[in-house]
Coordinates of N, CA, C and O in Angstrom, one line a residue:
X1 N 27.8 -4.7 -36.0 CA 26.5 -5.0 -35.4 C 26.0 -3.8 -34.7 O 26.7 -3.1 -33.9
X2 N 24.8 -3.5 -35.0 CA 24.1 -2.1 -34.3 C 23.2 -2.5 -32.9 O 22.2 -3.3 -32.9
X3 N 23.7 -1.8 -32.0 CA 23.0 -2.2 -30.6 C 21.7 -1.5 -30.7 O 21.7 -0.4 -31.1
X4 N 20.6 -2.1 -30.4 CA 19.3 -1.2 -30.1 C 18.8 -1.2 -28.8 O 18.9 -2.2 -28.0
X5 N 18.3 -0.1 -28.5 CA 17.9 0.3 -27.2 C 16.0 -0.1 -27.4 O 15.2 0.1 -28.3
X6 N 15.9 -0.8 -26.1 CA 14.6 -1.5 -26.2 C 13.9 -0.6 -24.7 O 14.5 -0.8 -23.6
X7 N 13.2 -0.1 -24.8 CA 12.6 0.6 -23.5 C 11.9 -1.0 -22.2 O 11.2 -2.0 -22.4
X8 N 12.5 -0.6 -21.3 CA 12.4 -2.2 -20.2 C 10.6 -2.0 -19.9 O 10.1 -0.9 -19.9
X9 N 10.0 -3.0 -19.9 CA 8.6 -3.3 -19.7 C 8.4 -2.3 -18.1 O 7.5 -1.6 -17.7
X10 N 9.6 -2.7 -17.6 CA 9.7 -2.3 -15.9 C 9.5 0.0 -15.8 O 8.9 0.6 -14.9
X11 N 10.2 0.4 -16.8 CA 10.5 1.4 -17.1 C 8.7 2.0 -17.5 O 7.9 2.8 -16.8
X12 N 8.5 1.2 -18.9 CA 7.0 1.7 -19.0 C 5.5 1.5 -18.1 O 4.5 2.2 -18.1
X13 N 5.9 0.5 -17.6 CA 4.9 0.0 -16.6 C 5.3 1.4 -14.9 O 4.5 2.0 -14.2
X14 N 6.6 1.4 -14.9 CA 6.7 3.0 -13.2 C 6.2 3.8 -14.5 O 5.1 3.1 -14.3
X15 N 6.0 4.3 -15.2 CA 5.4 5.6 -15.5 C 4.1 5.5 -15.8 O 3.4 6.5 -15.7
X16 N 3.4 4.4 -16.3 CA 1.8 3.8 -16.3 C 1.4 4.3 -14.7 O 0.6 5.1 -14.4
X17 N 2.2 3.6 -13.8 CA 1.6 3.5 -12.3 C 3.0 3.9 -11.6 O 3.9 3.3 -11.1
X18 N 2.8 5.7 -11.8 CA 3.6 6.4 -11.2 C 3.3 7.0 -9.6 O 2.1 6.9 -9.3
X19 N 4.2 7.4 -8.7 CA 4.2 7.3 -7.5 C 4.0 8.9 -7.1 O 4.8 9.7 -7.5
X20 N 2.9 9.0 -6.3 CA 3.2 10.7 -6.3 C 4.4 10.7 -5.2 O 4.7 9.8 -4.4
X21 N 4.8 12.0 -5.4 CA 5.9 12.5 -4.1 C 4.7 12.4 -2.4 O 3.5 12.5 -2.1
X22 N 6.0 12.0 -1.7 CA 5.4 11.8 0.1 C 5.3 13.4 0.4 O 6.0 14.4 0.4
X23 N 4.2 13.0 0.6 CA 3.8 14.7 1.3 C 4.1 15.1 3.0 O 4.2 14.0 3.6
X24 N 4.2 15.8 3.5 CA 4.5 16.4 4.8 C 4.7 15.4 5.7 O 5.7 15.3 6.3
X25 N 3.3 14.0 6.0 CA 2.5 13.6 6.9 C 3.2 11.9 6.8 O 2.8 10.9 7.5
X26 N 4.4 12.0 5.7 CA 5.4 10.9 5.4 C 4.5 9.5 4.5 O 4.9 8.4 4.1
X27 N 2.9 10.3 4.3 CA 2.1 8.9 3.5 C 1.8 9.9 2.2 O 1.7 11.1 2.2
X28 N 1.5 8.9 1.2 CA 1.1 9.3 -0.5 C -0.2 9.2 -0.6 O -0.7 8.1 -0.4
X29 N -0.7 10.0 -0.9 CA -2.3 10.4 -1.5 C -2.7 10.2 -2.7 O -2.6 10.7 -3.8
X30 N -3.4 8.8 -2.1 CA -3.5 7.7 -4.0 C -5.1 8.5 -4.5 O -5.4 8.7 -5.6
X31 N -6.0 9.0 -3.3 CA -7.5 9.6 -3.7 C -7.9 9.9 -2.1 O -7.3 9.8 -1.1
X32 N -9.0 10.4 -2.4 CA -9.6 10.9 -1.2 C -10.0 9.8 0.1 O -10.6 10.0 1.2
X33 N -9.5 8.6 -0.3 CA -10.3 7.4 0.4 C -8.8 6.9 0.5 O -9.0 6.0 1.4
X34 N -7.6 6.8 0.2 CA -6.5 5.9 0.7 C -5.1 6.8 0.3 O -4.8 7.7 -0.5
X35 N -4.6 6.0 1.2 CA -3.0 6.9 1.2 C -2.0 5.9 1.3 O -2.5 4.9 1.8
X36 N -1.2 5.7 1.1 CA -0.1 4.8 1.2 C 1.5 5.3 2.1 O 1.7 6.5 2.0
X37 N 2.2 4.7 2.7 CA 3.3 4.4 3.8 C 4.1 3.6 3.3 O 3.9 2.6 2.6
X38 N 5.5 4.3 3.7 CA 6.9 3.7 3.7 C 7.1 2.9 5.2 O 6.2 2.6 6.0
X39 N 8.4 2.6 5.2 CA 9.1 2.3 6.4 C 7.7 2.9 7.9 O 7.3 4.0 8.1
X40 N 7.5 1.6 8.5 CA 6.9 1.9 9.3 C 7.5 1.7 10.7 O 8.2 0.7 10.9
X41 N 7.4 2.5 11.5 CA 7.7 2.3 13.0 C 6.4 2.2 13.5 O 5.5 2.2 12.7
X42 N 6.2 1.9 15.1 CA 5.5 1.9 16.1 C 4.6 3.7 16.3 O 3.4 3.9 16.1
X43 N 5.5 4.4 16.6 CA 5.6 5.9 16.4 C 4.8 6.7 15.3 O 3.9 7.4 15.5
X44 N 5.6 6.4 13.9 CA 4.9 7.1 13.1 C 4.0 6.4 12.6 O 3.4 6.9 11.6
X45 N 3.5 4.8 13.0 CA 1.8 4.8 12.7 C 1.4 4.9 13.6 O 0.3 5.0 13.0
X46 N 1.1 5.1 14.9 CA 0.2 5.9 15.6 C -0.3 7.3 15.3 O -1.4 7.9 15.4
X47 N 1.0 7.6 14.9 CA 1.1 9.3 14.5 C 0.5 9.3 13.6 O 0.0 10.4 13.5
X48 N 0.1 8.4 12.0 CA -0.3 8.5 11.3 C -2.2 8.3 11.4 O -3.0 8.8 10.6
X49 N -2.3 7.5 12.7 CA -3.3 7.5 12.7 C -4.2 8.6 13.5 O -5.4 8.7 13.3
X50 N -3.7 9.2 14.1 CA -4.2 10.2 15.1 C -4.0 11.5 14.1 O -5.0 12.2 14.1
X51 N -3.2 12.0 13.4 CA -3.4 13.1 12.1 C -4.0 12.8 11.6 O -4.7 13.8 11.4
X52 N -4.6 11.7 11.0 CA -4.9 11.5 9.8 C -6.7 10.6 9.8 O -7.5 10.4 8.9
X53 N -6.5 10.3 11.0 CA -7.9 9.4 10.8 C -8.5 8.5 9.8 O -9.5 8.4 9.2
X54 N -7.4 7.7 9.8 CA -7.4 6.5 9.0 C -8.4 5.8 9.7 O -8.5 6.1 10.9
X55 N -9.2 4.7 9.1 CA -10.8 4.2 9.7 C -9.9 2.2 9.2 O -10.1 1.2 9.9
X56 N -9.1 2.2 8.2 CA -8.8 0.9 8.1 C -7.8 1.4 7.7 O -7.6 2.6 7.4
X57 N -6.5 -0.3 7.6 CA -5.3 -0.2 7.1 C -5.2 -1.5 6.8 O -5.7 -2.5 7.4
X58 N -4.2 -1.3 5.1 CA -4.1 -3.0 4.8 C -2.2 -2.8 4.9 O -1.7 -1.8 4.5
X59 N -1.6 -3.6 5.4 CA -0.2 -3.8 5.4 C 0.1 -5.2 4.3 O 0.0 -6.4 4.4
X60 N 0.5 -4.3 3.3 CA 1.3 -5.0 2.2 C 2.5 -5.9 2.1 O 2.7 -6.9 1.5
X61 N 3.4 -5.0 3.2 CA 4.7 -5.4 3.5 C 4.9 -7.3 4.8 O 4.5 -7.6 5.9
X62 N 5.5 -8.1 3.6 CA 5.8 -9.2 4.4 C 6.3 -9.1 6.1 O 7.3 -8.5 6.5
X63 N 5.6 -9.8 6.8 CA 6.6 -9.1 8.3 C 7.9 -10.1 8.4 O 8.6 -9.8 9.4
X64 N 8.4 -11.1 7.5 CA 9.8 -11.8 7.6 C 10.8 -10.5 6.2 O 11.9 -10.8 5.9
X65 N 10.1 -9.5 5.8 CA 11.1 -9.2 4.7 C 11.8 -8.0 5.4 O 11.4 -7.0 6.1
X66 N 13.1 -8.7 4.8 CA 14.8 -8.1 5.2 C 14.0 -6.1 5.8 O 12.9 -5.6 5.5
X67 N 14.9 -5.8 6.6 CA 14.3 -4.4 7.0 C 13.4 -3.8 7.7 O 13.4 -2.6 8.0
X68 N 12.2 -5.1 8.3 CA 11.2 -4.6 8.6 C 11.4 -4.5 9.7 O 12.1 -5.3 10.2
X69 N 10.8 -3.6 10.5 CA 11.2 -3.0 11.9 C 9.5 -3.4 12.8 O 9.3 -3.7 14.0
X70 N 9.1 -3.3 12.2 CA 7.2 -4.0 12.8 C 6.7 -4.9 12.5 O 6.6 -5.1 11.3
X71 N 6.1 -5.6 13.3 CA 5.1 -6.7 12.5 C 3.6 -6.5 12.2 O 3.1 -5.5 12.7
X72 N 3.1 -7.1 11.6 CA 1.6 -6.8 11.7 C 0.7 -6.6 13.1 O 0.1 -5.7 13.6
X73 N 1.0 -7.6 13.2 CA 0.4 -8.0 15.0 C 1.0 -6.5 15.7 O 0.1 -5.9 16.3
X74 N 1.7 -6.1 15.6 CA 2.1 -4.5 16.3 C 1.7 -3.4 16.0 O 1.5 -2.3 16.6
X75 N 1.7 -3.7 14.8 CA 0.4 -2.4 13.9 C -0.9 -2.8 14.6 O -1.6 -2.0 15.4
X76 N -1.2 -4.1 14.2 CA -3.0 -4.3 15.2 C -3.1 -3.7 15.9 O -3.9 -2.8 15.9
X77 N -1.8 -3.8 17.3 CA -2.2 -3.8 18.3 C -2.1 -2.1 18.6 O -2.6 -1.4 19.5
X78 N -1.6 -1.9 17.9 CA -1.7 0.0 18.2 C -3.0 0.4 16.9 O -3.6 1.5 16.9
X79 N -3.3 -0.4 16.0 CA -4.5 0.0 15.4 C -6.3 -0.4 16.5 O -7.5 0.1 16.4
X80 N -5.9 -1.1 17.3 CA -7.3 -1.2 18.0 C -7.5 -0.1 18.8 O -8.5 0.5 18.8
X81 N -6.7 0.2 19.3 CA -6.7 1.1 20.5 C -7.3 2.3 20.5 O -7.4 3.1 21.4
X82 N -7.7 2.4 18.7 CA -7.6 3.6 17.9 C -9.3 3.1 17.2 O -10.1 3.8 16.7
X83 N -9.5 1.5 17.4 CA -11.0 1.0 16.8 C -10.6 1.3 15.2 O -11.4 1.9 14.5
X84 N -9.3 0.9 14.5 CA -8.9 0.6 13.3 C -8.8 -0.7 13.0 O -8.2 -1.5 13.8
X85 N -9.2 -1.1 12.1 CA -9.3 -2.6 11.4 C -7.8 -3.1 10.9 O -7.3 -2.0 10.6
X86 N -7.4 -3.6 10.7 CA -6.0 -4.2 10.1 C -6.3 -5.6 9.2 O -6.9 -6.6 9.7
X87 N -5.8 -5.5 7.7 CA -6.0 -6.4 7.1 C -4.4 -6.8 6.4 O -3.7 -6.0 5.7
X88 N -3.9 -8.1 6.8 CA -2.6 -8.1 5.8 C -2.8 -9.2 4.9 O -3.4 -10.3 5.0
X89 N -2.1 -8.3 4.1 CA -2.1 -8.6 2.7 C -0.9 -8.4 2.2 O -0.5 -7.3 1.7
X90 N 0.2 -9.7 2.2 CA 1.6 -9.1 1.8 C 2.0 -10.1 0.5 O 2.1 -11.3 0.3
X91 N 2.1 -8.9 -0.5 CA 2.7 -9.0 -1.6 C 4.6 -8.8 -1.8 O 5.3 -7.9 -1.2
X92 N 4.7 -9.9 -2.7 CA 6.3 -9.9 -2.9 C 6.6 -8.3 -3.7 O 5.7 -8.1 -4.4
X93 N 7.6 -7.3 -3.8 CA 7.7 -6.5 -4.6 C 8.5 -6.8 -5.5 O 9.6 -7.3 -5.4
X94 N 7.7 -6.3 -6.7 CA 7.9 -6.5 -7.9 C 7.4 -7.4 -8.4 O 7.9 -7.6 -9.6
X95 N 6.3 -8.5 -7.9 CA 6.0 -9.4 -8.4 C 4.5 -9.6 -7.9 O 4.2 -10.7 -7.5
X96 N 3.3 -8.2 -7.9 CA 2.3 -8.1 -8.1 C 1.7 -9.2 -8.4 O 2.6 -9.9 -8.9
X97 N 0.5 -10.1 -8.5 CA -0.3 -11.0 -9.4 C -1.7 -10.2 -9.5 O -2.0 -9.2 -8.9
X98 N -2.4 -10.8 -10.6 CA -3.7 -10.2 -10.8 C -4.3 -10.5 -9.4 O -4.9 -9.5 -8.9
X99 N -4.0 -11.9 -8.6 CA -4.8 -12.0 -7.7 C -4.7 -11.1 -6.4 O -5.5 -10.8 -5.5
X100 N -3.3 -10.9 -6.7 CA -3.2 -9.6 -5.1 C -4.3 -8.6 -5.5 O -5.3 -8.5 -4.8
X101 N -4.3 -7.8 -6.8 CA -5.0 -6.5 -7.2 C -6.6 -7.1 -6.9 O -7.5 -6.4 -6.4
X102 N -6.8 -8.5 -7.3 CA -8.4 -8.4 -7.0 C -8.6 -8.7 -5.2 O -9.6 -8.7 -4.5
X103 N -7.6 -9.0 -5.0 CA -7.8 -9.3 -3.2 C -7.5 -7.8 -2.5 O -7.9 -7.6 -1.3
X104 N -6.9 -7.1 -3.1 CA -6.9 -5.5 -2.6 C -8.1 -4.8 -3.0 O -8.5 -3.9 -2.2
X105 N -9.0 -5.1 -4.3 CA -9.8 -4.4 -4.6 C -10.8 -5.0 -3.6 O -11.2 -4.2 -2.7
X106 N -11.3 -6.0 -3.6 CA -12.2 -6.3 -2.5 C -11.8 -5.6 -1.2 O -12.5 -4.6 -1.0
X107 N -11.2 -5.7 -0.7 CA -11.0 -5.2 0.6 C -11.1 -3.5 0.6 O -11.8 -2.8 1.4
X108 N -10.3 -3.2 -0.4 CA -10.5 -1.1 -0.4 C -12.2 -1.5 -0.7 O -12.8 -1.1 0.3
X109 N -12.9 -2.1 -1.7 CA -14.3 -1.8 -1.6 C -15.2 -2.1 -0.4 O -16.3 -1.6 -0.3
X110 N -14.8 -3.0 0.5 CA -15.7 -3.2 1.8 C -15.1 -2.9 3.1 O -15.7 -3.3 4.1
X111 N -13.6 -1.9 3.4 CA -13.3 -1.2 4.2 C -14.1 0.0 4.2 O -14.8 0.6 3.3
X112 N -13.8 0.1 5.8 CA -14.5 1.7 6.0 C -13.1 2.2 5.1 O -12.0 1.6 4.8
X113 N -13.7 3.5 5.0 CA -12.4 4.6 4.5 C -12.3 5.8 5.3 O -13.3 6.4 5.9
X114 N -10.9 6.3 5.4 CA -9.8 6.6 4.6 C -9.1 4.8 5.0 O -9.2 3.8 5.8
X115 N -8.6 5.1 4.0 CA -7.8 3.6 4.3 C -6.4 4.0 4.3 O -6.2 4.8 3.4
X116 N -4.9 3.6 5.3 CA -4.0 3.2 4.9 C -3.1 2.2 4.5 O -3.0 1.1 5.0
X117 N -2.3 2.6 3.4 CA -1.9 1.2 2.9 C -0.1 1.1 3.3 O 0.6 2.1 3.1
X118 N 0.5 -0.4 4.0 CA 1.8 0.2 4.4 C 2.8 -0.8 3.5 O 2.5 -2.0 3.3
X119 N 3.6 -0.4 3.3 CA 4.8 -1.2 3.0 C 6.2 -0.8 3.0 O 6.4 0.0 3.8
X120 N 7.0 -1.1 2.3 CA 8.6 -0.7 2.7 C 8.6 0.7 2.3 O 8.9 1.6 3.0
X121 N 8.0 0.7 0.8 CA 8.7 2.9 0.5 C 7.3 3.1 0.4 O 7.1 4.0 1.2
X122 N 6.0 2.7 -0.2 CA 4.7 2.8 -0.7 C 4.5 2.7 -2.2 O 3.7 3.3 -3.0
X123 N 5.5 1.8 -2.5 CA 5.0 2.0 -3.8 C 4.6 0.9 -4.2 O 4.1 1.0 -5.3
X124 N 4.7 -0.2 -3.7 CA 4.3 -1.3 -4.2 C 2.6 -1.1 -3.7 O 1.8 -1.5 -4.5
X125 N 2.3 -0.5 -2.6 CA 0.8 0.2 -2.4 C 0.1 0.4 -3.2 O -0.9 -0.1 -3.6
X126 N 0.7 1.5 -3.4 CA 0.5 2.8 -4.5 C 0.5 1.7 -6.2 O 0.0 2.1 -7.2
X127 N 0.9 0.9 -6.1 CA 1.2 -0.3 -7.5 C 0.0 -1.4 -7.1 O -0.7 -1.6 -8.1
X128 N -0.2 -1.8 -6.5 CA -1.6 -2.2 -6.5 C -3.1 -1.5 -6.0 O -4.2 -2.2 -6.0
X129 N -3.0 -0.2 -5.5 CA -3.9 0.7 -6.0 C -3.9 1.0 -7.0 O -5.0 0.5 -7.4
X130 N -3.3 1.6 -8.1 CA -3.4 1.9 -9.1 C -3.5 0.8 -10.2 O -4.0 1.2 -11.3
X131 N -3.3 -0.2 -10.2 CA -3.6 -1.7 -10.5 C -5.0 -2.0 -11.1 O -5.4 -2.4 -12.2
X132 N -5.7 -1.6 -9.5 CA -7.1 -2.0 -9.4 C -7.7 -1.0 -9.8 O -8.7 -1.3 -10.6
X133 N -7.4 0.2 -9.6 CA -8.3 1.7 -10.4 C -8.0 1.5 -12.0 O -8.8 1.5 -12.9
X134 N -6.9 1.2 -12.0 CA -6.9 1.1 -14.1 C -7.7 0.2 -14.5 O -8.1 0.3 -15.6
X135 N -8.0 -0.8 -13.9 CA -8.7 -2.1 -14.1 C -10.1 -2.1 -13.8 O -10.8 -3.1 -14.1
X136 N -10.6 -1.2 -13.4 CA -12.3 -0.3 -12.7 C -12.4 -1.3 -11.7 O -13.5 -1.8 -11.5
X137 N -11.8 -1.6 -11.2 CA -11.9 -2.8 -9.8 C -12.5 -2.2 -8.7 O -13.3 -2.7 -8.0
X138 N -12.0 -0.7 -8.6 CA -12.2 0.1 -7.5 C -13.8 1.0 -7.3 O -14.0 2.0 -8.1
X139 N -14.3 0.8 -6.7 CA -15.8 1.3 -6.2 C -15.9 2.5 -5.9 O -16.0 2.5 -4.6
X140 N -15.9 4.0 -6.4 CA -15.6 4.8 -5.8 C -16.6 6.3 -5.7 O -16.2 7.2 -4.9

């Protein structure tokens, strides 16, 4: 019997909606209007917001999932201070739905911008940005 090698949907779909490398500032530059975040502390989102002048942020990342060191409510509360908006919006990873992508696209189109987007590494971010841009969802 001859084994065949079948390329995983999962395989073609990361290189469809590939991740750029984290640049200096520890977030990914999806366009001129949003950037995406890993592993968040207290610290380095302040710090991200005071570099970077993020105007909104949507947090992706569940605040019960294994790892997480912040909650939403603690982002808020160091995003006001700053007159930044906070929207969550937590998707399971790896298990995107159409409706996350059209409930992100709304929100990137009626947020002020720059927007950041947070979750465990950024790629599930960066996976429903890119979602909504391949899809023309995105207003830009």
């Amino acid at each position: 019997m001859t084994k065949r090698v079948i390329p995983s949907l999962f395989f073609s779909v990361a290189l469809l909606f590939s991740v750029p490398a984290l640049a200096q500032n520890d977030s990914i530059v999806l366009n001129n209007n949003a950037s995406a975040a890993g592993q968040m502390t207290a610290e380095k989102f302040n710090s991200l917001l005071k570099q970077q002048g993020f105007k909104s942020v949507i947090v992706n990342r569940p605040d019960q999932e294994l790892g997480n060191t912040v909650t939403v409510n603690e982002l808020r509360s160091i995003a006001e201070k700053s007159h930044v908006s906070v929207i969550y919006q937590p998707v399971i990873s790896g298990k995107i739905s159409q409706t996350d992508v059209a409930e992100f696209a709304k929100y990137y189109n009626e947020l002020p911008k720059p927007i950041l987007m947070v979750c465990k590494s950024g790629s599930r971010s960066s996976s429903l940005f890119n979602q909504a841009k391949a899809q023309g969802l995105l207003h830009e």
